[in-house]
């Protein structure tokens, strides 16, 4: 478990299915991530795929819960990036928890964890240029815009930060 001042990050487990499906079904969360689906079998298969992937070396998926009441608020991961050489930090939080600083708190902790605990030299994050809130968050935690590219039918911003 990884702890921030207000959140705890717990490694993804099979019992997290219902919580994670909330993320996959929320249209605000999925606005810049390809949209939602109500197909329960597809959602369960996607979760099982992520759970299986989380058991691979160098791949990490955590559920984010509030310390005060154990409420599920989001999902964060460190996983192989599309380029095959970098590790990508990804995050998704439920909209009712946006604007409270939880994502910033968790992303900062993940950057620190990436450099101090798993000794990564660099991490990247990719988000749609249109997702201004996510771009601002990545800049707020010290990541720099490294590249712009077209992927998934939209202009993407690739941010990075290196261990100092």
PDB file of C-alpha atoms in Angstrom:
ATOM      1  CA  UNK A   1       0.000   0.000   0.000  1.00  0.00           C
ATOM      2  CA  UNK A   2       1.120   3.523  -0.791  1.00  0.00           C
ATOM      3  CA  UNK A   3      -0.163   6.379   1.355  1.00  0.00           C
ATOM      4  CA  UNK A   4      -0.555  10.108   0.702  1.00  0.00           C
ATOM      5  CA  UNK A   5      -1.863  12.583   3.294  1.00  0.00           C
ATOM      6  CA  UNK A   6      -5.503  11.833   2.356  1.00  0.00           C
ATOM      7  CA  UNK A   7      -5.438   8.754   0.130  1.00  0.00           C
ATOM      8  CA  UNK A   8      -4.270   5.185   0.113  1.00  0.00           C
ATOM      9  CA  UNK A   9      -3.315   3.325  -3.022  1.00  0.00           C
ATOM     10  CA  UNK A  10      -3.998  -0.385  -2.860  1.00  0.00           C
ATOM     11  CA  UNK A  11      -2.852  -2.854  -5.503  1.00  0.00           C
ATOM     12  CA  UNK A  12      -5.663  -3.863  -7.811  1.00  0.00           C
ATOM     13  CA  UNK A  13      -7.427  -7.088  -6.806  1.00  0.00           C
ATOM     14  CA  UNK A  14     -10.344  -9.104  -8.166  1.00  0.00           C
ATOM     15  CA  UNK A  15     -12.659  -7.622  -5.507  1.00  0.00           C
ATOM     16  CA  UNK A  16     -12.214  -4.167  -7.095  1.00  0.00           C
ATOM     17  CA  UNK A  17     -14.296  -5.002 -10.170  1.00  0.00           C
ATOM     18  CA  UNK A  18     -17.398  -2.989  -9.209  1.00  0.00           C
ATOM     19  CA  UNK A  19     -15.339   0.043  -8.203  1.00  0.00           C
ATOM     20  CA  UNK A  20     -13.235   0.099 -11.364  1.00  0.00           C
ATOM     21  CA  UNK A  21     -16.309  -0.400 -13.566  1.00  0.00           C
ATOM     22  CA  UNK A  22     -17.577   2.939 -12.202  1.00  0.00           C
ATOM     23  CA  UNK A  23     -14.595   4.544 -13.954  1.00  0.00           C
ATOM     24  CA  UNK A  24     -15.248   2.708 -17.233  1.00  0.00           C
ATOM     25  CA  UNK A  25     -18.946   3.677 -17.215  1.00  0.00           C
ATOM     26  CA  UNK A  26     -18.634   7.350 -16.322  1.00  0.00           C
ATOM     27  CA  UNK A  27     -19.070   9.582 -19.406  1.00  0.00           C
ATOM     28  CA  UNK A  28     -17.154  12.498 -17.862  1.00  0.00           C
ATOM     29  CA  UNK A  29     -14.164  10.310 -16.980  1.00  0.00           C
ATOM     30  CA  UNK A  30     -14.214   8.600 -20.363  1.00  0.00           C
ATOM     31  CA  UNK A  31     -14.793  11.801 -22.383  1.00  0.00           C
ATOM     32  CA  UNK A  32     -11.171  11.890 -23.562  1.00  0.00           C
ATOM     33  CA  UNK A  33     -10.576   8.144 -23.281  1.00  0.00           C
ATOM     34  CA  UNK A  34     -12.678   6.683 -26.055  1.00  0.00           C
ATOM     35  CA  UNK A  35     -16.095   6.832 -24.425  1.00  0.00           C
ATOM     36  CA  UNK A  36     -18.101   4.438 -22.305  1.00  0.00           C
ATOM     37  CA  UNK A  37     -19.881   1.144 -22.737  1.00  0.00           C
ATOM     38  CA  UNK A  38     -22.714  -0.536 -20.846  1.00  0.00           C
ATOM     39  CA  UNK A  39     -21.744  -3.994 -22.087  1.00  0.00           C
ATOM     40  CA  UNK A  40     -21.164  -5.810 -18.776  1.00  0.00           C
ATOM     41  CA  UNK A  41     -19.223  -8.669 -20.367  1.00  0.00           C
ATOM     42  CA  UNK A  42     -16.924  -6.244 -22.188  1.00  0.00           C
ATOM     43  CA  UNK A  43     -16.363  -4.290 -18.961  1.00  0.00           C
ATOM     44  CA  UNK A  44     -15.602  -7.438 -16.983  1.00  0.00           C
ATOM     45  CA  UNK A  45     -13.208  -8.651 -19.694  1.00  0.00           C
ATOM     46  CA  UNK A  46     -11.439  -5.270 -19.725  1.00  0.00           C
ATOM     47  CA  UNK A  47     -11.055  -5.418 -15.947  1.00  0.00           C
ATOM     48  CA  UNK A  48      -9.741  -9.006 -16.097  1.00  0.00           C
ATOM     49  CA  UNK A  49      -7.238  -7.928 -18.757  1.00  0.00           C
ATOM     50  CA  UNK A  50      -5.990  -5.087 -16.539  1.00  0.00           C
ATOM     51  CA  UNK A  51      -5.862  -7.399 -13.495  1.00  0.00           C
ATOM     52  CA  UNK A  52      -3.831  -9.953 -15.446  1.00  0.00           C
ATOM     53  CA  UNK A  53      -1.514  -7.259 -16.785  1.00  0.00           C
ATOM     54  CA  UNK A  54      -0.949  -5.958 -13.237  1.00  0.00           C
ATOM     55  CA  UNK A  55       0.794  -9.228 -12.383  1.00  0.00           C
ATOM     56  CA  UNK A  56       3.501  -8.620 -14.993  1.00  0.00           C
ATOM     57  CA  UNK A  57       6.896  -7.361 -13.801  1.00  0.00           C
ATOM     58  CA  UNK A  58       7.204  -3.578 -13.936  1.00  0.00           C
ATOM     59  CA  UNK A  59       3.443  -2.992 -14.316  1.00  0.00           C
ATOM     60  CA  UNK A  60       1.444  -1.496 -11.456  1.00  0.00           C
ATOM     61  CA  UNK A  61      -2.268  -0.752 -11.045  1.00  0.00           C
ATOM     62  CA  UNK A  62      -3.766   0.691  -7.850  1.00  0.00           C
ATOM     63  CA  UNK A  63      -7.218   1.640  -6.642  1.00  0.00           C
ATOM     64  CA  UNK A  64      -7.233   5.011  -4.913  1.00  0.00           C
ATOM     65  CA  UNK A  65      -9.312   5.203  -1.730  1.00  0.00           C
ATOM     66  CA  UNK A  66      -9.838   7.935   0.815  1.00  0.00           C
ATOM     67  CA  UNK A  67      -8.127   7.199   4.114  1.00  0.00           C
ATOM     68  CA  UNK A  68     -10.992   8.652   6.159  1.00  0.00           C
ATOM     69  CA  UNK A  69     -13.709   6.270   4.939  1.00  0.00           C
ATOM     70  CA  UNK A  70     -12.130   3.841   2.443  1.00  0.00           C
ATOM     71  CA  UNK A  71     -14.272   5.314  -0.372  1.00  0.00           C
ATOM     72  CA  UNK A  72     -13.092   4.457  -3.894  1.00  0.00           C
ATOM     73  CA  UNK A  73     -12.249   7.651  -5.780  1.00  0.00           C
ATOM     74  CA  UNK A  74     -10.066   6.557  -8.674  1.00  0.00           C
ATOM     75  CA  UNK A  75      -7.491   4.427 -10.353  1.00  0.00           C
ATOM     76  CA  UNK A  76      -3.791   5.005 -11.082  1.00  0.00           C
ATOM     77  CA  UNK A  77      -1.197   2.973 -12.971  1.00  0.00           C
ATOM     78  CA  UNK A  78       2.384   2.701 -14.117  1.00  0.00           C
ATOM     79  CA  UNK A  79       2.506   0.683 -17.315  1.00  0.00           C
ATOM     80  CA  UNK A  80       4.529   0.319 -20.498  1.00  0.00           C
ATOM     81  CA  UNK A  81       4.086   3.256 -22.854  1.00  0.00           C
ATOM     82  CA  UNK A  82       3.311   2.929 -26.579  1.00  0.00           C
ATOM     83  CA  UNK A  83       6.960   3.546 -27.524  1.00  0.00           C
ATOM     84  CA  UNK A  84       8.059   0.371 -25.732  1.00  0.00           C
ATOM     85  CA  UNK A  85      10.863   2.099 -23.832  1.00  0.00           C
ATOM     86  CA  UNK A  86       9.157   4.402 -21.322  1.00  0.00           C
ATOM     87  CA  UNK A  87       6.757   3.839 -18.439  1.00  0.00           C
ATOM     88  CA  UNK A  88       3.504   5.795 -18.506  1.00  0.00           C
ATOM     89  CA  UNK A  89       1.762   7.194 -15.460  1.00  0.00           C
ATOM     90  CA  UNK A  90      -2.031   7.160 -15.969  1.00  0.00           C
ATOM     91  CA  UNK A  91      -4.857   8.207 -13.686  1.00  0.00           C
ATOM     92  CA  UNK A  92      -8.632   8.368 -13.704  1.00  0.00           C
ATOM     93  CA  UNK A  93     -10.735   9.815 -10.877  1.00  0.00           C
ATOM     94  CA  UNK A  94     -14.489   9.885 -10.415  1.00  0.00           C
ATOM     95  CA  UNK A  95     -15.940  13.349 -11.174  1.00  0.00           C
ATOM     96  CA  UNK A  96     -17.424  13.864  -7.712  1.00  0.00           C
ATOM     97  CA  UNK A  97     -13.833  13.975  -6.428  1.00  0.00           C
ATOM     98  CA  UNK A  98     -12.450  16.400  -9.022  1.00  0.00           C
ATOM     99  CA  UNK A  99     -11.291  19.782  -7.776  1.00  0.00           C
ATOM    100  CA  UNK A 100     -10.255  18.548  -4.324  1.00  0.00           C
ATOM    101  CA  UNK A 101      -6.560  18.069  -5.102  1.00  0.00           C
ATOM    102  CA  UNK A 102      -6.672  14.274  -4.791  1.00  0.00           C
ATOM    103  CA  UNK A 103      -5.347  13.654  -8.302  1.00  0.00           C
ATOM    104  CA  UNK A 104      -2.489  16.121  -7.809  1.00  0.00           C
ATOM    105  CA  UNK A 105      -1.632  14.511  -4.466  1.00  0.00           C
ATOM    106  CA  UNK A 106      -1.672  11.000  -5.916  1.00  0.00           C
ATOM    107  CA  UNK A 107       0.225  11.877  -9.112  1.00  0.00           C
ATOM    108  CA  UNK A 108       2.962  13.621  -7.084  1.00  0.00           C
ATOM    109  CA  UNK A 109       3.260  10.536  -4.892  1.00  0.00           C
ATOM    110  CA  UNK A 110       3.451   8.282  -7.969  1.00  0.00           C
ATOM    111  CA  UNK A 111       6.241  10.389  -9.449  1.00  0.00           C
ATOM    112  CA  UNK A 112       8.165  10.130  -6.184  1.00  0.00           C
ATOM    113  CA  UNK A 113       7.455   6.388  -5.959  1.00  0.00           C
ATOM    114  CA  UNK A 114       8.596   5.891  -9.563  1.00  0.00           C
ATOM    115  CA  UNK A 115      11.957   7.508  -8.892  1.00  0.00           C
ATOM    116  CA  UNK A 116      12.691   6.388  -5.322  1.00  0.00           C
ATOM    117  CA  UNK A 117      11.087   2.953  -5.036  1.00  0.00           C
ATOM    118  CA  UNK A 118      11.318   1.453  -8.511  1.00  0.00           C
ATOM    119  CA  UNK A 119      14.237   3.561  -9.695  1.00  0.00           C
ATOM    120  CA  UNK A 120      12.812   4.704 -13.020  1.00  0.00           C
ATOM    121  CA  UNK A 121      14.918   7.307 -14.839  1.00  0.00           C
ATOM    122  CA  UNK A 122      11.879   8.911 -16.524  1.00  0.00           C
ATOM    123  CA  UNK A 123       8.105   8.659 -16.692  1.00  0.00           C
ATOM    124  CA  UNK A 124       5.650   9.943 -19.278  1.00  0.00           C
ATOM    125  CA  UNK A 125       1.940  10.749 -19.303  1.00  0.00           C
ATOM    126  CA  UNK A 126      -0.234  11.194 -22.360  1.00  0.00           C
ATOM    127  CA  UNK A 127      -3.499  13.111 -22.473  1.00  0.00           C
ATOM    128  CA  UNK A 128      -5.608  14.779 -25.107  1.00  0.00           C
ATOM    129  CA  UNK A 129      -4.724  18.424 -25.722  1.00  0.00           C
ATOM    130  CA  UNK A 130      -8.458  19.104 -25.300  1.00  0.00           C
ATOM    131  CA  UNK A 131      -8.293  17.810 -21.723  1.00  0.00           C
ATOM    132  CA  UNK A 132      -7.050  21.121 -20.320  1.00  0.00           C
ATOM    133  CA  UNK A 133      -7.503  20.050 -16.678  1.00  0.00           C
ATOM    134  CA  UNK A 134      -5.256  17.033 -17.131  1.00  0.00           C
ATOM    135  CA  UNK A 135      -2.630  19.106 -18.973  1.00  0.00           C
ATOM    136  CA  UNK A 136      -2.628  21.637 -16.113  1.00  0.00           C
ATOM    137  CA  UNK A 137      -2.318  18.868 -13.526  1.00  0.00           C
ATOM    138  CA  UNK A 138       0.701  17.369 -15.290  1.00  0.00           C
ATOM    139  CA  UNK A 139       2.364  20.787 -15.509  1.00  0.00           C
ATOM    140  CA  UNK A 140       1.537  21.499 -11.844  1.00  0.00           C
ATOM    141  CA  UNK A 141       3.407  18.361 -10.721  1.00  0.00           C
ATOM    142  CA  UNK A 142       6.494  19.331 -12.734  1.00  0.00           C
ATOM    143  CA  UNK A 143       6.024  17.412 -15.955  1.00  0.00           C
ATOM    144  CA  UNK A 144       7.028  19.145 -19.184  1.00  0.00           C
ATOM    145  CA  UNK A 145       5.372  18.935 -22.575  1.00  0.00           C
ATOM    146  CA  UNK A 146       7.648  16.710 -24.642  1.00  0.00           C
ATOM    147  CA  UNK A 147       5.635  16.059 -27.776  1.00  0.00           C
ATOM    148  CA  UNK A 148       2.318  16.480 -29.577  1.00  0.00           C
ATOM    149  CA  UNK A 149       0.986  13.729 -31.783  1.00  0.00           C
ATOM    150  CA  UNK A 150      -2.167  12.329 -33.316  1.00  0.00           C
ATOM    151  CA  UNK A 151      -3.392   9.107 -31.746  1.00  0.00           C
ATOM    152  CA  UNK A 152      -6.869   7.665 -31.145  1.00  0.00           C
ATOM    153  CA  UNK A 153      -8.321  10.235 -33.540  1.00  0.00           C
ATOM    154  CA  UNK A 154      -7.284  13.265 -31.469  1.00  0.00           C
ATOM    155  CA  UNK A 155      -4.274  15.463 -30.787  1.00  0.00           C
ATOM    156  CA  UNK A 156      -2.381  14.164 -27.768  1.00  0.00           C
ATOM    157  CA  UNK A 157       0.117  15.844 -25.457  1.00  0.00           C
ATOM    158  CA  UNK A 158       2.970  13.731 -24.147  1.00  0.00           C
ATOM    159  CA  UNK A 159       4.438  14.998 -20.894  1.00  0.00           C
ATOM    160  CA  UNK A 160       7.542  13.702 -19.159  1.00  0.00           C
ATOM    161  CA  UNK A 161       9.646  14.122 -16.059  1.00  0.00           C
ATOM    162  CA  UNK A 162      13.109  12.745 -15.339  1.00  0.00           C
ATOM    163  CA  UNK A 163      14.667  11.710 -12.069  1.00  0.00           C
ATOM    164  CA  UNK A 164      17.047  14.356 -10.755  1.00  0.00           C
TER     165      UNK A 164
END
